[in-house]
């Protein structure tokens, strides 16, 4: 009996070693690396709006995921309306960029209204109330979208296939160089993610409002004392954050493993929280690094799940474990300042 | 969140007046009369809840039955309100009284529910289908306590948003784990059901058969000729038995809140540094409060399992379950303990009123019967009839209206229903009412 168990252990162990050798082979490692970068790019997109808003205003926006979901539907709608069957690949990319700009504008406007109408009246209350308020917004917004979407005969629970189908053929293919295979979509996502990081970084470091944001994150009262209209900076940053959330949604509308659907709201909100908390609430650099870590872990664990471990939830569970371990080891996150987000 | 200090004070003063004025007035009532006087409101509420199934069946059989069928929650829904209300109260116990938002509270609810079903299915050594349900409830609660001590020991080093997030992280780890763990059942994603036991779960004194009644819609006991005249359906029996457990749990939590331990919890919420400065080991108090809260959350989960006889990862461990408790607490009043029960009652009533499933009334069947086919078929806009409009925008979409209401509450009624009433009358309602009877 004991021998059998030992034999079983030995089999598992040798299987593990085989899988490990397989994993560390250049082609697998390269594929996982690219996959991880693509996921990291998505996580940056999902989380950076959240971190900008929290860093400056101390508001943990629970409606962020819902806004991403709205962005996915709006972007999908624009693409479905504009792209016909004869539309070529390059035109589709251009249409995509057009959808990105439009959705950014629409959601930024929505975000501005949200901030002025709902969040501004409760800045002086404990941070708990801002969580509560945005949580209520999420409930109402999700249900509203569900009504609208099912009214037009689209299944709200599963991904919106028509939006997925507007993707150019070139992005659906896989490309192989030197044994490493990469999906066209993954490369596109990496490119888009890098562009977004550069754009946000440039905004924060090169523009006047970026300076206000960085200063306001350090000490909002001092910024106001220096004569800056902090209220307007708040509104602008909140609009920017929701705009970025919307853009992330447009990008996800093309990804078959996410897609536009109502549950996308919760599916993106939780990873966004994880990334933002691991990086340290309110630091953009931390968010980028954390997105890298989470993306790589996700890709690695997905590979292990597909090849060795028989547990579907492995990637998701590991991500939340990283959150818990980070908070235990470094409560303020990787780059966070301990006072931010406290009681 | 600023309701506590004056609430605490006024209840103290009420106690003092009771003690000092009574002998002066020359009245020496027996202790139980005094006790009943102090608890007039509690007794009234309990009496109303106890009479509810009777009132319900009376009203739905009356001439104006259609209106009541549409508006009043069914007794079956009321059972849900009771056990989920207990969960919401346990959530309020930690979040409303210590100020630490336990966003992963669903972990304890799910633990209680899964424990009861898994134990009944014979998955754990030492417990099985023959173990009394009450014992399973307590064991499930204790398991939740053990879990809370592990989670709390790591989480209470943090505060504010970080505390909410780390508890959320823990509960999501457990959610994913339970959702995909083949140990719990053959299709863990679809949840698990009781397979090891055909009879209903009994609530009562273990071992004494006459003092036990089984709960469940199909498996529960029916009672006929109670006190000679009263008869109850299995759902009504479930309502009373679940209500009994919830009542005992509520008074236990209320007792703790009013004890010195509870006062320290409130002190932690109001100013933790000061509480620590006076010499309280706040970490221990927080951990203790968290464990107590988890115990009752586990009991609530066990009641869910006992009544429904099945549980899914989404109805047990998912973070939105804690979200529903949050909703109930905000509507009813944070830091009022009883408030979340009323908050959830309100939430469920609205949801049932706008439910799609029908069965127990609601808006659409009512309008269908009373507006007439012509009105319902009237075209409103571009081929959309009145019936379709109701179906599209109202039925099954209660979350939209509850969400909007929730936002309005956060903005304009931040203390919730009960909290606002307490502010208005300057004390807990039971002490205010007790004062009228002196």
XYZ file of C-alpha atoms in Angstrom:
781
model
C 0.000 0.000 0.000
C 2.717 2.374 1.060
C 4.796 1.358 -1.910
C 1.954 2.192 -4.243
C 1.577 5.641 -2.763
C 5.313 6.203 -3.076
C 5.187 4.985 -6.645
C 2.346 7.406 -7.276
C 4.375 10.210 -5.768
C 7.343 9.281 -7.887
C 5.188 9.293 -11.003
C 3.797 12.700 -10.152
C 7.298 13.965 -9.436
C 8.756 12.670 -12.690
C 5.745 14.069 -14.504
C 6.402 17.386 -12.857
C 10.078 17.318 -13.856
C 9.104 16.467 -17.433
C 6.594 19.302 -17.489
C 9.157 21.665 -15.987
C 11.759 20.766 -18.631
C 9.096 21.193 -21.276
C 8.094 24.561 -19.825
C 11.677 25.823 -19.728
C 12.275 24.911 -23.370
C 12.887 28.049 -25.470
C 9.768 27.738 -27.582
C 7.373 27.280 -24.676
C 9.083 29.869 -22.546
C 8.989 32.360 -25.414
C 5.323 31.713 -26.070
C 4.423 32.074 -22.413
C 6.499 35.256 -22.199
C 4.669 36.849 -25.132
C 1.351 35.692 -23.762
C 2.246 37.167 -20.389
C 3.173 40.487 -21.959
C -0.148 40.611 -23.781
C -2.034 39.887 -20.574
C 0.077 42.466 -18.751
C -0.860 45.020 -21.390
C -4.534 44.297 -20.812
C -4.100 44.541 -17.054
C -2.368 47.908 -17.415
C -5.264 49.112 -19.531
C -7.843 47.895 -17.025
C -6.079 49.201 -13.935
C -4.396 52.496 -14.794
C -7.589 54.568 -14.742
C -8.380 53.171 -11.321
C -4.948 54.001 -9.964
C -4.949 57.577 -11.296
C -8.289 58.263 -9.633
C -7.339 56.652 -6.362
C -3.929 58.291 -6.183
C -5.284 61.773 -6.550
C -8.709 61.621 -4.985
C -8.579 58.664 -2.616
C -11.716 57.272 -4.255
C -11.707 53.547 -4.895
C -13.999 53.433 -7.888
C -16.108 50.275 -7.778
C -17.845 51.307 -10.981
C -14.584 51.047 -12.930
C -15.310 47.543 -14.213
C -18.802 48.545 -15.293
C -17.395 51.479 -17.229
C -14.979 49.106 -18.974
C -17.954 46.934 -19.843
C -19.872 49.913 -21.227
C -16.787 50.835 -23.243
C -16.633 47.321 -24.672
C -20.247 47.493 -25.833
C -19.925 51.018 -27.236
C -16.695 50.162 -29.043
C -18.212 46.955 -30.349
C -21.280 48.860 -31.516
C -19.183 51.400 -33.429
C -17.123 48.640 -35.041
C -20.164 46.582 -35.981
C -21.848 49.649 -37.493
C -18.827 50.827 -39.481
C -17.049 47.651 -40.563
C -18.682 45.774 -43.427
C -17.693 42.402 -44.807
C -15.608 44.018 -47.536
C -13.627 46.226 -45.146
C -9.898 45.521 -45.355
C -7.545 44.829 -42.457
C -5.877 48.248 -42.350
C -9.215 50.042 -42.516
C -10.447 47.902 -39.641
C -7.469 48.943 -37.529
C -8.194 52.579 -38.384
C -11.844 52.098 -37.497
C -10.709 50.562 -34.236
C -8.617 53.627 -33.449
C -11.590 55.812 -34.315
C -13.753 53.751 -31.941
C -11.093 54.152 -29.247
C -11.134 57.938 -29.573
C -14.940 58.115 -29.651
C -15.416 55.809 -26.673
C -12.765 57.698 -24.741
C -14.627 60.950 -25.356
C -18.044 59.516 -24.441
C -16.892 57.811 -21.263
C -14.796 60.756 -20.186
C -17.950 62.845 -20.414
C -19.870 60.248 -18.414
C -17.082 60.168 -15.841
C -17.057 63.946 -15.553
C -20.803 63.962 -14.914
C -20.463 61.166 -12.352
C -17.806 63.057 -10.479
C -19.643 66.363 -10.443
C -23.084 64.909 -9.739
C -22.461 62.073 -7.331
C -18.964 61.913 -5.917
C -18.263 65.592 -5.296
C -20.963 65.904 -2.597
C -19.377 63.191 -0.462
C -15.644 63.964 -0.505
C -15.770 65.039 3.119
C -17.195 61.709 4.269
C -15.098 58.660 5.216
C -13.640 56.751 2.211
C -16.113 53.943 2.867
C -18.945 56.063 1.466
C -17.225 56.521 -1.882
C -16.879 52.759 -2.152
C -20.558 52.398 -1.292
C -21.658 55.030 -3.768
C -19.691 53.658 -6.700
C -20.875 50.159 -5.770
C -24.450 51.378 -6.135
C -23.579 52.943 -9.484
C -22.238 49.555 -10.592
C -25.465 47.784 -9.665
C -27.608 50.252 -11.566
C -25.286 50.536 -14.574
C -24.907 46.771 -15.058
C -28.642 46.251 -14.924
C -29.258 49.173 -17.264
C -26.855 47.761 -19.841
C -28.474 44.346 -19.441
C -31.875 45.872 -20.234
C -30.595 47.759 -23.276
C -28.572 44.857 -24.633
C -31.313 42.272 -24.275
C -33.817 44.758 -25.717
C -31.810 44.703 -28.926
C -31.770 40.930 -28.894
C -28.150 40.429 -27.839
C -27.380 37.788 -25.230
C -26.049 39.770 -22.231
C -24.275 36.878 -20.499
C -22.061 35.504 -23.273
C -19.609 37.469 -25.389
C -20.944 39.601 -28.182
C -19.872 37.632 -31.248
C -20.649 40.341 -33.804
C -18.099 42.638 -32.163
C -15.494 39.883 -32.057
C -16.055 39.252 -35.759
C -15.007 42.776 -36.737
C -11.410 41.929 -35.930
C -9.145 41.915 -39.016
C -8.091 38.451 -40.165
C -4.433 39.298 -39.637
C -4.976 39.541 -35.878
C -6.699 36.176 -35.600
C -3.742 34.300 -37.052
C -0.726 32.943 -35.262
C 2.763 33.844 -36.338
C 5.888 31.799 -35.676
C 9.429 33.023 -35.514
C 12.224 30.748 -34.280
C 9.831 28.257 -32.732
C 7.977 30.898 -30.762
C 4.376 31.210 -31.811
C 2.507 34.424 -31.175
C -1.076 35.376 -31.812
C -1.494 38.486 -33.901
C -3.945 39.835 -31.339
C -1.390 39.427 -28.543
C 1.165 41.482 -30.472
C -1.458 44.139 -31.150
C -2.385 44.256 -27.465
C 1.246 44.603 -26.410
C 1.707 47.459 -28.869
C -1.461 49.166 -27.663
C -0.538 48.697 -24.015
C 2.926 50.177 -24.500
C 1.428 53.142 -26.323
C -0.997 53.720 -23.462
C 1.736 53.509 -20.826
C 3.832 56.039 -22.753
C 0.855 58.335 -23.197
C -0.098 58.286 -19.501
C 3.516 58.671 -18.467
C 3.892 61.656 -20.793
C 0.692 63.155 -19.423
C 1.901 62.778 -15.841
C 5.413 64.104 -16.374
C 5.201 66.509 -19.304
C 1.939 68.371 -18.927
C 0.748 70.996 -16.508
C -2.218 68.913 -15.361
C 0.055 65.915 -14.929
C 2.100 68.031 -12.563
C -1.072 68.933 -10.660
C -2.009 65.258 -10.465
C 1.368 64.269 -9.075
C 1.352 67.177 -6.648
C -2.242 66.496 -5.633
C -1.426 62.856 -4.928
C 1.274 64.011 -2.522
C -0.679 66.757 -0.785
C -3.997 68.002 -2.115
C -4.432 70.764 0.459
C -1.070 72.277 -0.359
C -1.939 72.192 -4.047
C -5.151 74.066 -3.344
C -3.274 76.553 -1.184
C -0.993 77.286 -4.112
C -3.987 78.504 -6.066
C -4.803 75.485 -8.222
C -8.479 74.747 -8.753
C -8.326 71.259 -7.247
C -11.986 70.565 -7.966
C -11.386 70.957 -11.661
C -8.304 68.730 -11.508
C -10.415 66.092 -9.739
C -13.112 66.212 -12.390
C -10.557 66.045 -15.169
C -8.707 63.096 -13.665
C -11.904 61.206 -12.966
C -12.969 61.785 -16.569
C -9.545 60.632 -17.745
C -9.766 57.510 -15.580
C -13.185 56.496 -16.859
C -12.069 57.298 -20.404
C -9.139 54.904 -20.062
C -11.512 52.309 -18.611
C -13.640 52.657 -21.726
C -10.635 52.313 -24.039
C -9.665 49.129 -22.196
C -13.166 47.891 -22.921
C -12.792 48.539 -26.649
C -9.551 46.553 -26.651
C -11.246 43.680 -24.780
C -14.155 43.618 -27.241
C -11.771 42.079 -29.796
C -10.338 39.471 -27.428
C -12.248 36.170 -27.561
C -11.293 35.258 -23.999
C -12.930 38.468 -22.689
C -15.380 39.936 -25.205
C -18.201 42.400 -24.595
C -20.660 40.999 -22.042
C -22.313 42.228 -18.860
C -20.292 39.944 -16.520
C -17.169 41.589 -17.978
C -17.733 44.288 -15.350
C -16.920 41.973 -12.436
C -14.343 40.048 -14.460
C -12.274 43.192 -15.036
C -12.945 44.903 -11.712
C -11.334 42.198 -9.595
C -8.048 41.919 -11.559
C -7.913 45.718 -11.687
C -8.134 45.843 -7.889
C -5.478 43.169 -7.588
C -3.073 45.015 -9.902
C -3.665 48.384 -8.278
C -3.261 47.035 -4.748
C -0.150 45.001 -5.534
C 1.470 48.009 -7.180
C 0.518 50.284 -4.326
C -2.611 52.413 -4.516
C -2.015 55.541 -6.503
C 1.393 54.921 -8.052
C 1.354 54.570 -11.798
C 4.795 52.949 -11.858
C 3.619 50.385 -9.316
C 0.581 49.607 -11.441
C 2.714 48.970 -14.519
C 5.100 46.690 -12.605
C 2.234 44.878 -10.890
C 0.437 44.386 -14.205
C 3.653 42.805 -15.502
C 3.839 40.460 -12.520
C 0.171 39.516 -12.650
C 0.214 39.095 -16.440
C 3.267 36.841 -16.337
C 1.841 34.787 -13.477
C -1.449 34.437 -15.305
C 0.266 33.240 -18.487
C 2.570 30.851 -16.600
C -0.219 29.352 -14.549
C -2.436 29.017 -17.614
C 0.331 26.999 -19.266
C 0.714 24.793 -16.185
C -2.990 24.264 -15.993
C -3.147 23.260 -19.661
C -0.177 20.942 -19.428
C 0.143 19.537 -15.962
C -2.182 20.575 -13.153
C -5.799 19.488 -13.377
C -7.355 22.536 -11.745
C -9.272 25.008 -13.901
C -9.125 27.873 -11.469
C -5.333 27.787 -11.075
C -4.498 31.116 -12.808
C -7.336 33.017 -11.116
C -6.539 31.570 -7.707
C -2.824 32.331 -8.012
C -3.587 35.940 -8.862
C -5.649 36.386 -5.700
C -2.986 34.555 -3.689
C -0.418 37.066 -4.953
C -2.707 39.854 -3.752
C -2.990 38.303 -0.297
C 0.736 37.551 -0.018
C 1.710 41.041 -1.183
C -0.544 42.633 1.397
C 0.833 40.391 4.120
C 4.422 41.055 3.136
C 4.138 44.724 2.186
C 0.792 46.198 3.211
C 1.197 49.382 1.184
C 1.969 47.497 -2.034
C 5.210 47.466 -4.021
C 5.606 51.201 -4.552
C 2.917 52.541 -2.276
C 3.264 55.058 0.510
C 1.912 53.688 3.766
C -0.357 56.645 4.590
C -2.414 56.423 1.392
C -5.664 54.488 1.689
C -5.404 54.102 5.429
C -8.200 54.298 7.894
C -20.877 56.055 10.944
C -21.167 58.738 13.560
C -24.331 57.422 15.087
C -22.786 55.333 17.761
C -21.566 57.580 20.501
C -24.838 59.323 21.206
C -26.733 56.061 20.789
C -24.528 54.520 23.423
C -24.991 57.414 25.783
C -28.729 57.614 25.486
C -29.215 53.922 26.132
C -27.128 54.341 29.265
C -29.272 57.206 30.446
C -32.371 55.207 29.723
C -31.085 52.410 31.913
C -30.367 54.847 34.723
C -33.814 56.460 34.575
C -35.433 53.066 34.668
C -33.425 52.175 37.738
C -33.901 55.447 39.614
C -37.467 56.504 38.858
C -39.196 53.224 39.453
C -38.676 52.904 43.227
C -39.452 56.618 43.641
C -42.826 56.134 42.022
C -43.485 53.414 44.497
C -43.981 50.752 41.850
C -42.341 47.451 42.524
C -43.153 45.374 39.499
C -41.952 41.844 39.147
C -38.696 41.506 37.207
C -40.414 40.050 34.167
C -42.810 42.982 33.929
C -39.874 45.391 33.990
C -38.070 43.252 31.479
C -41.097 43.147 29.174
C -41.454 46.912 29.491
C -37.877 47.478 28.416
C -38.404 45.230 25.438
C -41.832 46.379 24.273
C -40.592 47.137 20.775
C -38.701 43.874 20.457
C -41.794 41.989 21.529
C -43.961 43.945 19.100
C -41.632 43.271 16.170
C -41.339 39.588 17.026
C -45.110 39.331 17.417
C -45.608 40.945 14.046
C -43.095 38.644 12.354
C -44.668 35.643 14.095
C -48.088 36.690 12.879
C -46.886 37.417 9.356
C -47.749 34.040 7.739
C -51.222 34.296 9.257
C -51.672 37.895 8.146
C -50.399 36.986 4.717
C -52.799 34.103 4.211
C -55.632 36.213 5.594
C -54.931 39.117 3.255
C -54.347 37.111 0.102
C -57.723 35.437 0.641
C -59.497 38.737 1.254
C -61.520 40.740 -1.332
C -58.517 42.946 -2.095
C -56.282 39.907 -2.440
C -54.755 40.818 -5.801
C -53.105 43.969 -4.452
C -51.625 42.103 -1.522
C -50.460 39.178 -3.608
C -48.619 41.661 -5.786
C -47.023 43.663 -2.991
C -46.418 41.391 0.006
C -43.415 39.063 0.001
C -44.331 35.396 0.106
C -43.589 33.373 3.231
C -40.966 31.474 1.259
C -39.231 34.759 0.482
C -39.462 35.700 4.128
C -37.438 32.618 5.071
C -34.712 33.846 2.718
C -34.981 37.300 4.250
C -34.481 35.815 7.717
C -31.328 33.807 7.088
C -29.763 36.296 4.718
C -30.757 39.032 7.153
C -28.763 37.164 9.796
C -25.777 37.155 7.435
C -26.218 40.875 6.814
C -26.403 41.460 10.578
C -23.195 39.532 11.109
C -21.627 41.662 8.364
C -22.826 44.789 10.136
C -21.497 43.442 13.445
C -17.921 43.711 12.200
C -18.191 46.390 9.492
C -20.651 48.726 11.146
C -19.371 48.519 14.713
C -15.593 48.371 14.296
C -15.475 50.284 11.011
C -13.490 47.566 9.243
C -15.267 46.786 5.981
C -15.175 42.999 5.678
C -15.676 42.755 1.944
C -14.829 39.073 1.910
C -17.530 38.161 4.385
C -19.078 35.741 1.907
C -16.229 33.355 2.768
C -17.845 32.619 6.137
C -21.359 32.347 4.763
C -20.147 29.927 2.098
C -18.155 27.948 4.666
C -21.250 27.387 6.794
C -23.372 26.391 3.809
C -20.795 24.087 2.244
C -19.962 22.494 5.583
C -23.570 21.507 6.278
C -24.059 19.936 2.854
C -20.664 18.244 2.651
C -21.019 16.866 6.171
C -24.471 15.499 5.342
C -23.073 13.912 2.203
C -20.546 12.094 4.382
C -17.444 13.912 3.154
C -16.015 14.556 6.616
C -15.088 11.965 9.257
C -17.110 12.007 12.469
C -20.154 13.777 11.057
C -22.741 12.412 8.690
C -26.395 12.449 7.738
C -27.408 11.348 11.226
C -25.691 14.280 12.965
C -28.312 16.725 14.298
C -28.677 19.801 12.106
C -28.260 22.116 15.070
C -24.892 20.521 15.799
C -23.900 20.944 12.136
C -24.875 24.603 12.316
C -22.666 25.171 15.341
C -19.789 23.172 13.833
C -20.092 25.131 10.589
C -20.019 28.323 12.621
C -16.920 27.157 14.474
C -15.220 26.289 11.202
C -15.961 29.824 10.048
C -14.455 31.073 13.331
C -11.253 29.128 12.666
C -11.117 30.578 9.170
C -11.780 34.071 10.507
C -8.910 33.783 12.976
C -6.500 32.825 10.195
C -7.759 35.536 7.830
C -8.091 38.116 10.579
C -4.626 37.522 12.030
C -3.165 38.443 8.649
C -5.686 41.115 7.678
C -5.998 43.213 10.836
C -2.487 44.517 10.357
C -4.122 46.607 7.642
C -6.915 49.127 7.743
C -9.272 51.061 5.521
C -9.344 50.180 1.863
C -6.493 47.694 2.243
C -8.404 45.683 4.817
C -11.433 45.523 2.537
C -9.222 44.386 -0.315
C -7.284 41.690 1.530
C -10.470 40.113 2.880
C -11.885 40.287 -0.646
C -8.731 38.541 -1.863
C -9.092 35.729 0.675
C -12.740 35.162 -0.142
C -12.047 35.086 -3.883
C -9.251 32.525 -3.372
C -11.761 30.350 -1.528
C -14.411 30.998 -4.176
C -12.188 29.847 -7.027
C -10.985 26.933 -4.937
C -14.479 25.683 -4.115
C -15.695 26.342 -7.649
C -13.089 24.067 -9.190
C -12.362 21.544 -6.460
C -13.630 18.109 -7.483
C -13.793 16.976 -3.835
C -17.030 18.857 -3.205
C -18.997 17.151 -5.964
C -18.959 15.924 -9.527
C -19.774 19.342 -11.030
C -18.389 21.857 -8.517
C -19.166 24.823 -10.804
C -22.883 24.090 -10.600
C -22.784 23.835 -6.842
C -23.672 20.920 -4.606
C -26.886 19.477 -3.255
C -27.782 17.243 -0.338
C -27.563 13.638 -1.514
C -26.866 11.800 1.718
C -30.181 12.464 3.401
C -33.765 12.375 2.204
C -35.511 13.768 5.268
C -35.494 17.451 6.152
C -32.985 19.124 8.470
C -34.451 19.422 11.944
C -34.163 22.456 14.167
C -34.815 21.947 17.856
C -33.349 20.214 20.857
C -31.079 17.416 19.616
C -32.171 13.973 20.748
C -35.679 14.937 21.788
C -37.845 14.048 18.847
C -40.901 15.931 20.063
C -38.924 19.169 20.225
C -37.705 19.070 16.620
C -39.266 20.317 13.418
C -37.806 19.803 9.962
C -37.296 22.712 7.579
C -37.352 22.881 3.789
C -40.078 23.535 1.248
C -40.537 19.912 0.255
C -38.898 18.079 3.124
C -40.153 20.148 6.043
C -42.707 19.098 8.621
C -46.275 20.337 8.459
C -48.016 21.020 11.746
C -51.735 20.518 12.224
C -53.864 21.392 15.181
C -51.188 23.306 17.086
C -52.907 24.606 20.257
C -56.004 22.998 18.871
C -56.655 25.401 16.015
C -53.502 26.404 14.130
C -52.103 24.559 11.141
C -48.879 25.332 9.323
C -47.476 24.328 5.962
C -43.851 23.131 5.708
C -42.786 26.571 4.436
C -44.414 28.244 7.412
C -42.801 25.793 9.807
C -39.447 26.557 8.166
C -40.147 30.246 8.610
C -40.698 29.836 12.346
C -37.795 27.487 12.958
C -35.297 29.544 10.924
C -36.708 32.640 12.594
C -36.040 31.105 15.989
C -32.363 30.574 15.204
C -32.081 34.071 13.752
C -33.771 35.549 16.816
C -31.436 33.793 19.248
C -28.439 34.860 17.135
C -29.668 38.445 17.002
C -30.048 38.673 20.775
C -26.638 37.087 21.258
C -25.027 39.688 18.990
C -27.024 42.487 20.553
C -25.924 41.339 24.017
C -22.273 41.431 22.875
C -22.671 44.898 21.374
C -24.034 46.183 24.687
C -21.313 44.492 26.731
C -17.967 46.138 27.582
C -16.501 44.178 24.679
C -18.949 45.838 22.291
C -18.141 49.250 23.726
C -14.489 48.681 22.827
C -15.555 47.737 19.293
C -17.331 51.077 18.977
C -14.325 52.843 20.466
C -12.170 51.254 17.769
C -14.479 52.605 15.095
C -14.579 56.096 16.566
C -10.885 56.420 17.277
C -8.693 53.378 17.255
C -5.517 55.139 18.326
C -7.182 56.542 21.383
C -8.637 53.140 22.274
C -5.128 51.715 22.053
C -3.745 54.590 24.078
C -6.104 53.859 26.984
C -4.653 50.386 27.062
C -6.931 48.175 25.001
C -5.194 45.603 22.858
C -7.269 46.611 19.838
C -5.863 43.851 17.637
C -7.342 41.210 19.935
C -10.664 42.970 20.146
C -10.860 43.272 16.371
C -9.927 39.639 15.916
C -12.486 38.594 18.532
C -15.229 40.655 16.905
C -14.294 39.237 13.514
C -14.497 35.674 14.857
C -17.891 36.262 16.491
C -19.180 37.829 13.304
C -17.875 34.882 11.265
C -19.624 32.450 13.611
C -23.037 33.981 12.920
C -22.272 34.294 9.211
C -21.516 30.559 9.251
C -24.819 29.854 11.013
C -26.642 31.922 8.390
C -24.926 29.939 5.632
C -25.899 26.695 7.355
C -29.527 27.832 7.436
C -29.358 28.583 3.712
C -28.076 25.056 3.113
C -30.702 23.542 5.409
C -33.598 25.335 3.766
C -32.544 25.201 0.114
C -30.681 21.867 0.398
C -28.210 23.042 -2.216
C -25.653 25.798 -2.638
C -23.609 27.135 -5.537
C -20.266 28.930 -5.421
C -22.137 32.047 -6.607
C -24.714 31.923 -3.828
C -22.146 31.098 -1.134
C -18.631 32.367 -1.712
C -18.843 34.999 -4.464
C -17.882 38.527 -3.434
C -21.237 39.907 -4.575
C -22.909 37.930 -1.771
C -21.058 40.235 0.611
C -22.158 43.033 -1.729
C -25.788 42.149 -1.029
C -25.094 42.272 2.707
C -23.494 45.680 2.169
C -26.604 46.789 0.314
C -28.842 45.589 3.139
C -26.656 47.338 5.705
C -26.666 50.656 3.905
C -30.424 50.609 3.363
C -31.144 49.535 6.926
C -28.407 51.489 8.621
C -24.734 50.797 9.252
C -23.964 50.036 12.871
C -27.557 49.401 13.936
C -27.436 45.559 13.973
C -31.174 45.093 13.370
C -31.182 47.515 10.445
C -29.658 45.141 7.861
C -32.573 42.731 8.370
C -35.039 45.463 7.440
C -32.740 46.598 4.647
C -32.718 43.124 3.175
C -36.462 42.761 3.653
C -36.881 45.925 1.618
C -34.447 44.732 -1.048
C -36.182 41.355 -1.402
C -39.634 42.915 -1.484
C -38.651 45.157 -4.383
C -36.964 42.264 -6.180
C -39.974 40.022 -5.790
C -42.332 42.788 -6.843
C -40.373 43.120 -10.072
C -39.502 39.456 -10.439
C -39.771 37.689 -13.724
C -40.458 34.251 -12.343
C -43.995 34.990 -11.205
C -45.440 32.345 -8.926
C -45.891 34.637 -5.982
C -47.449 37.615 -7.644
C -45.546 40.745 -8.465
C -46.260 43.606 -10.805
C -46.753 41.977 -14.191
C -49.370 39.320 -13.276
C -51.256 42.002 -11.383
C -51.337 44.419 -14.291
C -52.192 41.641 -16.696
C -55.258 40.797 -14.646
C -56.385 44.334 -14.018
C -55.485 46.547 -16.930
C -57.283 44.540 -19.561
C -55.900 43.194 -22.781
C -56.486 46.407 -24.720
C -54.432 48.593 -22.420
C -51.641 46.047 -22.326
C -51.573 45.859 -26.113
C -51.564 49.642 -26.568
C -48.629 50.706 -28.647
C -46.358 53.150 -26.892
C -43.586 53.756 -29.335
C -42.520 52.089 -32.535
C -44.357 48.825 -31.992
C -43.548 48.572 -28.289
C -46.678 47.679 -26.342
C -47.323 48.441 -22.703
C -46.918 44.794 -21.767
C -43.599 44.575 -23.572
C -42.409 47.799 -22.010
C -43.124 46.477 -18.515
C -41.503 43.199 -19.391
C -38.418 44.945 -20.760
C -37.858 47.691 -18.258
C -39.324 46.443 -15.002
C -39.566 42.712 -14.676
C -36.443 40.944 -13.534
C -34.559 44.229 -13.442
C -35.014 45.156 -9.801
C -31.234 45.573 -9.503
C -31.457 48.790 -11.542
C -33.978 50.386 -9.233
C -32.397 49.014 -6.061
C -29.041 50.333 -7.308
C -30.437 53.818 -7.930
C -32.126 53.745 -4.544
C -28.856 52.641 -2.966
C -27.043 55.620 -4.503
C -29.760 57.964 -3.245
C -29.472 56.452 0.227
C -25.701 56.923 0.293
C -26.142 60.537 -0.793
C -29.150 61.616 1.240
C -29.856 59.023 3.960
C -26.319 57.948 4.863
C -27.404 56.464 8.193
C -30.004 54.192 6.623
C -33.586 53.634 7.745
C -32.936 52.600 11.321
C -29.938 54.877 11.824
C -31.951 57.912 10.735
C -34.814 57.021 13.069
C -32.334 56.627 15.917
C -30.821 60.009 15.192
C -34.256 61.559 15.115
C -35.469 60.062 18.384
C -32.139 60.166 20.159
C -31.517 56.552 20.995
C -32.225 53.013 19.968
C -35.900 52.688 19.200
C -36.438 50.013 21.827
C -35.243 52.350 24.607
C -37.343 55.183 23.199
C -40.462 53.024 23.130
C -39.665 51.629 26.576
C -39.632 55.185 27.909
C -43.228 55.714 26.739
C -44.395 52.862 28.890
C -43.011 54.151 32.152
